[in-house]
Backbone as a ProteinNet text record, in pm:
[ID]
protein_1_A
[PRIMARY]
XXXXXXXXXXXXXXXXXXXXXXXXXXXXXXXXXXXXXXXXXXXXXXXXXXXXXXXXXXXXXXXXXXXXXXXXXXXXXXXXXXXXXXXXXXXXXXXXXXXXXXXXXXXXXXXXXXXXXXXXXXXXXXXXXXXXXXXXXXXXXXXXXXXXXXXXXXXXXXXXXXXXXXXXXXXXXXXXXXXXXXXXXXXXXXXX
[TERTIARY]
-4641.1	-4561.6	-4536.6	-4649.9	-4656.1	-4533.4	-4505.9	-4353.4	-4217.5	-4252.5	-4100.6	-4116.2	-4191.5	-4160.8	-4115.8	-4211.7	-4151.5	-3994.9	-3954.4	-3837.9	-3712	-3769.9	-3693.7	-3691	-3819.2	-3810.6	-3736.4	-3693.3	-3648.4	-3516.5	-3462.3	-3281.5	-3275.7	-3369	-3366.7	-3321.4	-3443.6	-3451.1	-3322.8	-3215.7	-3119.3	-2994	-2990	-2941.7	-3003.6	-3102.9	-3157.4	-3180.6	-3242.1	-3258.9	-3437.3	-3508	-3609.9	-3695.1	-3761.1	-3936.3	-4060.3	-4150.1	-4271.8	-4377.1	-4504.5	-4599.7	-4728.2	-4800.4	-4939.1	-5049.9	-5163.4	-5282	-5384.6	-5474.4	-5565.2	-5672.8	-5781.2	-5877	-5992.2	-6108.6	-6245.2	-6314.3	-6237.4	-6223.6	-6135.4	-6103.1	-6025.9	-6038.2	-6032.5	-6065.1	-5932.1	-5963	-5936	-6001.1	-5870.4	-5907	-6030.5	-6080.5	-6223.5	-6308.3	-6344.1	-6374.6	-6365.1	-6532.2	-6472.1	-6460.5	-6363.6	-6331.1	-6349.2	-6421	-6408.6	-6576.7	-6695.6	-6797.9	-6825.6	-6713	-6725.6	-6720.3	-6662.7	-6587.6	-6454.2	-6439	-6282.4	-6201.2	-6108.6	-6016	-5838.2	-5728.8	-5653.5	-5501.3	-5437.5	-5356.7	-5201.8	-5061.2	-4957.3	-4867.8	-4794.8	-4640.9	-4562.2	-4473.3	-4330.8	-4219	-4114.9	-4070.8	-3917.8	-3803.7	-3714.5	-3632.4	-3543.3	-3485.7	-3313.5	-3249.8	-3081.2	-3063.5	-3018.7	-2969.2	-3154.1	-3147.9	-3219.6	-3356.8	-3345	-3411.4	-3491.9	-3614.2	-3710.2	-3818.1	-3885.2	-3965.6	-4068.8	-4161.1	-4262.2	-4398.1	-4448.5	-4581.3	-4650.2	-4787.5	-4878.3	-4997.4	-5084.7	-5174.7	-5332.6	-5430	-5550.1	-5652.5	-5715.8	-5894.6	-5954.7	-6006.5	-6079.9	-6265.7	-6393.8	-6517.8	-6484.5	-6552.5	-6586	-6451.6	-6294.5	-6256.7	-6169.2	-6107.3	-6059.7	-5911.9	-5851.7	-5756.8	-5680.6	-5670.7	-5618.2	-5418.1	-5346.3	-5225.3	-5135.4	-5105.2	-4972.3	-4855.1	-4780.5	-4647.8	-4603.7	-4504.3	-4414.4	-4280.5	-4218.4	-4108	-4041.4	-3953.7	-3891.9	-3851.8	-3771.1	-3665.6	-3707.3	-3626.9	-3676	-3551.4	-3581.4	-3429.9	-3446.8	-3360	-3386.7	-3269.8	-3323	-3284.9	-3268.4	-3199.2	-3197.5	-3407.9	-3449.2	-3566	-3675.3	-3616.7	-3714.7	-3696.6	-3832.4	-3817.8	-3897.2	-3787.6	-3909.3	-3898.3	-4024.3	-3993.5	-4074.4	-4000.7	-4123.5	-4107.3	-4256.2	-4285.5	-4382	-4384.7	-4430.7	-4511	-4661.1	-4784.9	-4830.4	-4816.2	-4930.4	-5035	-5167.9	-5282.9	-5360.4	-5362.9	-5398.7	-5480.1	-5610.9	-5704.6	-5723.8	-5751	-5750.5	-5861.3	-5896.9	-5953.1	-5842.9	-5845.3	-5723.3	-5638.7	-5759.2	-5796	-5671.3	-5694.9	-5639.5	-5506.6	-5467	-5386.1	-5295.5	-5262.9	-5140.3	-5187.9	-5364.8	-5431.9	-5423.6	-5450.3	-5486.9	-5634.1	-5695.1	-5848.7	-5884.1	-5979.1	-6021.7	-6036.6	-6012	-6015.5	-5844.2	-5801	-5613.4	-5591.9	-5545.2	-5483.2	-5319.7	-5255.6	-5143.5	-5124.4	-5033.1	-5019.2	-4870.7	-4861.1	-4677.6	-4691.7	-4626.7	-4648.3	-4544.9	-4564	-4466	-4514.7	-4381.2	-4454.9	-4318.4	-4361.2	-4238.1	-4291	-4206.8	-4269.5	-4143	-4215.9	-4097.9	-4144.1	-4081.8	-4133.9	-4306.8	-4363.8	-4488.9	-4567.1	-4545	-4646	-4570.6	-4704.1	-4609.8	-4735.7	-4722.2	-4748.1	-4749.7	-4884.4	-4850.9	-4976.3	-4839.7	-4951.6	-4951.4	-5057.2	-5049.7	-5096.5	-4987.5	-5027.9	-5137.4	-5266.9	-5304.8	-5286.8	-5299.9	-5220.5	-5369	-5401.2	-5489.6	-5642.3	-5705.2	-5837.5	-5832	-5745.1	-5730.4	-5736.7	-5787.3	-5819.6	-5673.9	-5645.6	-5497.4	-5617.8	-5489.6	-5554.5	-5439.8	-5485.2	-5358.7	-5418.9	-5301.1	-5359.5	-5226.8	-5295.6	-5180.8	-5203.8	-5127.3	-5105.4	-5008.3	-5084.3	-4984.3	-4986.7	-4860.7	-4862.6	-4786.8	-4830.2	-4839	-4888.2	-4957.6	-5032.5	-5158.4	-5223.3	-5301.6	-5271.7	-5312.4	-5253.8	-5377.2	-5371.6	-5511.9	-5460.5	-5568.3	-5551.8	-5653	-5622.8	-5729.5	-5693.2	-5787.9	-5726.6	-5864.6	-5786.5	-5896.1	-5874.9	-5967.8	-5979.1	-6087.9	-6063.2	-6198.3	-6303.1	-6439.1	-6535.9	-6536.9	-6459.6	-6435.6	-6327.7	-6394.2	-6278.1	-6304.9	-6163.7	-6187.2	-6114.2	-6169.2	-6045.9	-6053.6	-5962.2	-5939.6	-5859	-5899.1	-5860.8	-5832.9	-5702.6	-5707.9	-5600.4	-5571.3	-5449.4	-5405.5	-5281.2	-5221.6	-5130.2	-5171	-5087.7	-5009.2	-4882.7	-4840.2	-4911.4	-4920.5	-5018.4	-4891.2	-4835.2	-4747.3	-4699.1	-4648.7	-4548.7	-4633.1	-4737	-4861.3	-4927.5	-4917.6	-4987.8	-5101	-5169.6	-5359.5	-5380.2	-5435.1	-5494.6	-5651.4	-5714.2	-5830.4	-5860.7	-6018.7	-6035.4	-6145.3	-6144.2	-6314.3	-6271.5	-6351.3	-6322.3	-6440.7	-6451	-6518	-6472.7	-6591.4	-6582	-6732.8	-6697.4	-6791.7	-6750.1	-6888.9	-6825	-6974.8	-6948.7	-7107	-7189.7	-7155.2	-7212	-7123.6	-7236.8	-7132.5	-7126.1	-6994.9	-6990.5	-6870.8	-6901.9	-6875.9	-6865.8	-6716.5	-6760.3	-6623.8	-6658.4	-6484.9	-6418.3	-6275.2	-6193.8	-6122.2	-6089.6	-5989.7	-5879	-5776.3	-5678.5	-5552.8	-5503.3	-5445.3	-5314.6	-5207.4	-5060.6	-4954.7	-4870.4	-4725.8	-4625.1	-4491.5	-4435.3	-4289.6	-4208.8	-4114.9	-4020.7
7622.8	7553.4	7407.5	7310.2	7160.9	7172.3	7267.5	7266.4	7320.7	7346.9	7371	7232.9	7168	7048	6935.1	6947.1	6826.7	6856.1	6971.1	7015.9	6972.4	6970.8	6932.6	6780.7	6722.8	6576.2	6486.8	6583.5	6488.4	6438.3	6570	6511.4	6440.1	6440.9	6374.5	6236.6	6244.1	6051.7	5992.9	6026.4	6009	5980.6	6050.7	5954.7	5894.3	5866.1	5859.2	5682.4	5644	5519.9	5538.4	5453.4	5430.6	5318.1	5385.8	5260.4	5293.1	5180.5	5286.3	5168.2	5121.4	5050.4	5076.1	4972.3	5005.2	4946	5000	4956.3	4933.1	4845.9	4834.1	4826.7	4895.7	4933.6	4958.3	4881.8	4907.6	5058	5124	5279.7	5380.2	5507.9	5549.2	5703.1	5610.8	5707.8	5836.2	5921.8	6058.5	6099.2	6128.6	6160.9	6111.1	5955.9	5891.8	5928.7	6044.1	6020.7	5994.1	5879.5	5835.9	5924	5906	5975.9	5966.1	5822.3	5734.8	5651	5733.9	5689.2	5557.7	5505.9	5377.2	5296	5304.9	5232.7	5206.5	5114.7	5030.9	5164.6	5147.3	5214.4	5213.4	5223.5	5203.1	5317.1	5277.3	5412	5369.9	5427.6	5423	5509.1	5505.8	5570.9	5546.7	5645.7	5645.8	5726.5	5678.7	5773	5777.4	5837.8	5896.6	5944.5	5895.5	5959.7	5974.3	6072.3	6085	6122.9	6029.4	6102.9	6145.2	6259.3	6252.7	6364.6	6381.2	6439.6	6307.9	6373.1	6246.7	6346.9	6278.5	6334.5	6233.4	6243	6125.4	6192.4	6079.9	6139.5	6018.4	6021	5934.8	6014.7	5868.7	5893	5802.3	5886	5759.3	5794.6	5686.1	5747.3	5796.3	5936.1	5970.1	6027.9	6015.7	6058.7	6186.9	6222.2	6355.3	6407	6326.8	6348.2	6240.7	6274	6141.5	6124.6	6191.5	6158.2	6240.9	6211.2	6273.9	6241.4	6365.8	6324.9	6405.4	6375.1	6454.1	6422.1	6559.8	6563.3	6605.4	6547.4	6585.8	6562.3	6686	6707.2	6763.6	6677.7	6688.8	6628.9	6590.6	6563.2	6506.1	6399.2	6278.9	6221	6258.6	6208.7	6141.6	5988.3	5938.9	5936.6	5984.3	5973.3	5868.5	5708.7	5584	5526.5	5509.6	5457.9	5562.5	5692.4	5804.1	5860.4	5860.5	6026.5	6160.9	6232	6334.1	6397.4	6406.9	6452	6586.7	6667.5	6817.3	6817.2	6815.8	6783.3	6901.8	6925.7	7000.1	6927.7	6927.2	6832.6	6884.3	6868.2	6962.2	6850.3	6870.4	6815.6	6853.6	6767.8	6832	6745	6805.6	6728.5	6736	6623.1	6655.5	6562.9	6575.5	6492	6507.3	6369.9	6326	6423.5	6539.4	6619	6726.6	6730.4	6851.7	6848.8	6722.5	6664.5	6801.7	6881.7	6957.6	7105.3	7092.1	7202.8	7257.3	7360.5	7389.1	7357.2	7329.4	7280.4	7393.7	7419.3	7509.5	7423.8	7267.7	7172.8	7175.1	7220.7	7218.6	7290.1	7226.3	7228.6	7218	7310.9	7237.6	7268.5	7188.5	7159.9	7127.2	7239.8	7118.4	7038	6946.1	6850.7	6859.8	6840.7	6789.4	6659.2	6579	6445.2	6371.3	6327.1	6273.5	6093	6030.5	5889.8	5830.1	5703.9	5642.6	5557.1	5405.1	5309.8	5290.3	5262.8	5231.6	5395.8	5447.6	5555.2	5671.6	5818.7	5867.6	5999.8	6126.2	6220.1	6321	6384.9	6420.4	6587.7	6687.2	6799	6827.2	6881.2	6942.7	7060.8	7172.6	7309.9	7360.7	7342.6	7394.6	7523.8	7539	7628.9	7625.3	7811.5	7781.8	7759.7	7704.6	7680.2	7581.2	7493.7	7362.9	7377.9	7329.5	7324.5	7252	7286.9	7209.1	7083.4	6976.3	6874.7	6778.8	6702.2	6673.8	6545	6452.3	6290.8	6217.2	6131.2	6058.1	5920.4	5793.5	5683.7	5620.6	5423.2	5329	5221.1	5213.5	5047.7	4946.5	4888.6	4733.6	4637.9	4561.7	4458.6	4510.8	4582.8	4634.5	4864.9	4825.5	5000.9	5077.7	5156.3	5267.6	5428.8	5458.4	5631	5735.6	5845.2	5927.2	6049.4	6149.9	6250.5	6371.1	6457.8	6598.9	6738	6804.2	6906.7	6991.3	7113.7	7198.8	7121.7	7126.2	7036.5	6903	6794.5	6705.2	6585.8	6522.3	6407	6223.5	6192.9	6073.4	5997.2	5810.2	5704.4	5588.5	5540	5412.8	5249.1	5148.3	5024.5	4946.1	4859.6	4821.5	4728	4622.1	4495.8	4482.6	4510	4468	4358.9	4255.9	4097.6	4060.3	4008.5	3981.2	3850.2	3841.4	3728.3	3708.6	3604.9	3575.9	3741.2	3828.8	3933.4	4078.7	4026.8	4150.2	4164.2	4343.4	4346.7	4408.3	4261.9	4292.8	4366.4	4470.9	4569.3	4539.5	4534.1	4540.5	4624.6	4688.9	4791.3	4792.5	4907.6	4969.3	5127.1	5221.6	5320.5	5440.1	5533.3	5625.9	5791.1	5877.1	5984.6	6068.4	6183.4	6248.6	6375.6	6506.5	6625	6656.9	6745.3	6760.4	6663	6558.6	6416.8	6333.1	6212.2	6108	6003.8	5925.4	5830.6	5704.9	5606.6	5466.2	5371.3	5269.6	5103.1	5046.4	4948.2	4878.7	4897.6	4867.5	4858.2	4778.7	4793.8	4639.5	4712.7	4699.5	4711.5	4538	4551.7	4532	4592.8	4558	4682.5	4584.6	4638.6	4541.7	4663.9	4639.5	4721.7	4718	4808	4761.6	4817.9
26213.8	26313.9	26274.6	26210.1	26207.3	26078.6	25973.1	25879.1	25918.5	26064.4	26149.7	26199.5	26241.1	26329.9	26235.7	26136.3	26033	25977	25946.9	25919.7	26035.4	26193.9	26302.7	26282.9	26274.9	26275.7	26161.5	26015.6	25926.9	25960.4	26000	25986.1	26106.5	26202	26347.4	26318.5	26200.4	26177.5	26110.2	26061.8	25959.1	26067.8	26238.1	26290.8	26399.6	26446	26538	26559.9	26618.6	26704.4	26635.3	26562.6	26545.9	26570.8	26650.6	26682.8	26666.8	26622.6	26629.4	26660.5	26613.9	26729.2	26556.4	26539.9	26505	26605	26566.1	26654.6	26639.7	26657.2	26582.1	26717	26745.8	26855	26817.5	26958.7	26919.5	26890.9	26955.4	26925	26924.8	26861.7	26965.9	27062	27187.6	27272	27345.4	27320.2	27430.5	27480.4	27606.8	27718.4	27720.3	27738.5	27809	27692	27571.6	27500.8	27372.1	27299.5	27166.1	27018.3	27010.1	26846.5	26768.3	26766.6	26603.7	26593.5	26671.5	26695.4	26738.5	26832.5	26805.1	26755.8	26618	26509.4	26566.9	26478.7	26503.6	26422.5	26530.9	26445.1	26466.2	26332.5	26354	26328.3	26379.9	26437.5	26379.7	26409.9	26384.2	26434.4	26477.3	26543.9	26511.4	26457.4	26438.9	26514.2	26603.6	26714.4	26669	26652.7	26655.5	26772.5	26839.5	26944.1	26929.6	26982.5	27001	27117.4	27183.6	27343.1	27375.4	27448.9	27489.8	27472.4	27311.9	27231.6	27116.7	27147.5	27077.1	26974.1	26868.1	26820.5	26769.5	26757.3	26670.3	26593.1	26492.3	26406.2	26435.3	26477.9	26549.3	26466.4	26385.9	26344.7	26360.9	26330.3	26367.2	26295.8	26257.4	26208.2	26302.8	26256.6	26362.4	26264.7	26370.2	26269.6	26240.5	26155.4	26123.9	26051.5	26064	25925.6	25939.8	25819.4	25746	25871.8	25961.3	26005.2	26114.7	26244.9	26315.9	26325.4	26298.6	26316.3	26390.6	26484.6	26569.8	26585.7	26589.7	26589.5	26752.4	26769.9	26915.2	26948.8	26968.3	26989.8	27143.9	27201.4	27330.8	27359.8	27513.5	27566.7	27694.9	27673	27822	27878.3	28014.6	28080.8	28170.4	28209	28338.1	28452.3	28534.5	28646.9	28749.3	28753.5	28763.1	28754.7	28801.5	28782	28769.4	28743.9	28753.8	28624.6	28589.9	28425.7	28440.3	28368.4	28356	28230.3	28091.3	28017.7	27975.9	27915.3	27884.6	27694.9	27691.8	27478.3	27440.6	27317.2	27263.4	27150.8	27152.3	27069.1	27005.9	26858.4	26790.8	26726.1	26745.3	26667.5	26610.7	26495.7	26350.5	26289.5	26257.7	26190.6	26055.9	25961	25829.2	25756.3	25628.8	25562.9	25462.8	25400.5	25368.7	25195.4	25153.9	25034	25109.7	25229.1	25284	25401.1	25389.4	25462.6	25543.3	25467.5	25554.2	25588.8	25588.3	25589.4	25721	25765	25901.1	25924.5	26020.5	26057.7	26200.8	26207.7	26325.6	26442.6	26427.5	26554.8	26601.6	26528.8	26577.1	26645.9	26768.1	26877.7	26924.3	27025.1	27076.4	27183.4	27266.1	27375.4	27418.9	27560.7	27614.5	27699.7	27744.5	27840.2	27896.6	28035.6	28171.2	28227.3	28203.4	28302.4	28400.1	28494.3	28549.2	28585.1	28616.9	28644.1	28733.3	28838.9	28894	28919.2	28886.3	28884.7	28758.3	28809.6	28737.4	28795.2	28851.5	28928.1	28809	28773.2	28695	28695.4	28649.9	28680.8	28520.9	28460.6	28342.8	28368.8	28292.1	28300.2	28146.5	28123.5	27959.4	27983.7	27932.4	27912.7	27805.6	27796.5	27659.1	27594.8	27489.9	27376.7	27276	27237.5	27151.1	27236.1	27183.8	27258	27375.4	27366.1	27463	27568.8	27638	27834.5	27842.9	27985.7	28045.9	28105.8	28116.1	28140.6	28251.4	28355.1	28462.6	28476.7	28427.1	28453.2	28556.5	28625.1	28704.4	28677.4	28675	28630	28741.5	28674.5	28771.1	28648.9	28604.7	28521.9	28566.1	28628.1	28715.7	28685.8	28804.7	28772.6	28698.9	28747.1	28679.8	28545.9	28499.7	28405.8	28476.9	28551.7	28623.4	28583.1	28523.8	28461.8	28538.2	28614.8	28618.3	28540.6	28528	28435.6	28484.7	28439.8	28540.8	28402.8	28371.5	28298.8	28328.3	28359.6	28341.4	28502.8	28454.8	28493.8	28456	28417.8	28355.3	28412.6	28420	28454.4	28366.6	28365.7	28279.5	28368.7	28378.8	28423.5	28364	28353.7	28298.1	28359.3	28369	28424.6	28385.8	28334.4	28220.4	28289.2	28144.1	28150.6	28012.4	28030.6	27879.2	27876.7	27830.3	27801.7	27673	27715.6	27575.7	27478.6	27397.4	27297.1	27168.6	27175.4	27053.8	27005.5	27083.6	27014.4	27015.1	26995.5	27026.4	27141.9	27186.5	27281.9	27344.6	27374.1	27419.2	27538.9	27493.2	27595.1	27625.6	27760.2	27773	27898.6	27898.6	28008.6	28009.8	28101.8	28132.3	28165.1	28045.5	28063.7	28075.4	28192	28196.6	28167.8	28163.7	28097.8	28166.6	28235.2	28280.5	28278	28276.2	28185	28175.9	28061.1	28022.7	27977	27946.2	27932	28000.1	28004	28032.1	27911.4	27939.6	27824.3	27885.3	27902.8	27961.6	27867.8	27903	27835.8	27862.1	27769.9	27784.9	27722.8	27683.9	27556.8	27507.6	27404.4	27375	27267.9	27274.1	27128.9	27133.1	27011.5	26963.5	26925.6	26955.4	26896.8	26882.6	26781.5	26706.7	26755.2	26790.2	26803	26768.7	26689	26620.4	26618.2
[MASK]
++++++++++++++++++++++++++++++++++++++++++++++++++++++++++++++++++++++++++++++++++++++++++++++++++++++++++++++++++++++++++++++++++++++++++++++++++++++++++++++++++++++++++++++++++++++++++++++++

């Protein structure tokens, strides 16, 4: 599937509208938990859109291998101050020997999300082993995340400020489940 998507995403890019963002973070966390043992770690996006077909490859250090990278493809439409978009995610783990390997941690997922104003609404279908997972969001004065899976829930509280062109994210983020796991966060991101 991840050499049909790259095959969708090349000619995308040749006319498309391109942006993409790097990042540099004290960790990086999903869904509330950390990926990267708590190591710094740093990430990259590249997004592609026409009308109202988008695609992007988003990558990060993640432990245990040399690199987490996903692809996503779909369609986002707004409706004057309202969106709603439905994507298709594939994630793919690699060490960097095996980059275009399949891994038994690969996962995919579709997403439905709608948003209006700062308030915004996201489901992910899992695909494969993946639990569905349903998060709701407000980015305002303050960015607030909750998110629900299984027995599991994650949230997050956060402020992102602009700093000379870059923008500082800081939080406090929890994670409860079969463990728990708590702290703050901080990134860094350029976006271009």
């Amino acid at each position: 599937m991840k050499y049909f998507l790259l095959m969708l995403l090349l000619p995308l890019t040749a006319l498309a509208d391109l942006s993409g963002s790097a990042t540099l973070s004290d960790d990086y966390h999903f869904r509330g938990i950390s990926q990267n043992a708590g190591d710094l770690a740093l990430s990259a996006e590249v997004t592609a859109s026409v009308g109202i077909l988008f695609g992007s490859v988003w990558a990060s250090q993640i432990d245990g291998y040399d690199t987490e990278w996903d692809m996503t493809v779909g369609v986002s439409k707004d409706f004057g101050k309202a969106n709603v978009t439905v994507a298709y995610i594939d994630y793919n783990y690699a060490n960097f020997d095996g980059l275009f390997s399949e891994s038994p941690a690969d996962v995919e997922e579709v997403m439905v999300s709608a948003s209006y104003r700062g308030f915004g609404v996201s489901h992910f279908v899992g695909l494969d082993q993946a639990d569905d997972y349903t998060a709701v969001h407000y980015n305002g004065v303050l960015d607030l995340h909750y998110g629900q899976h299984e027995d599991a829930h994650d949230w997050h509280i956060g402020k992102t400020v602009d700093v000379n062109g870059f923008d500082v994210s800081f939080g406090y983020k929890m994670y409860k489940g079969d463990f728990e796991e708590k702290g703050p966060t901080l990134s860094i991101s350029k976006s271009f």
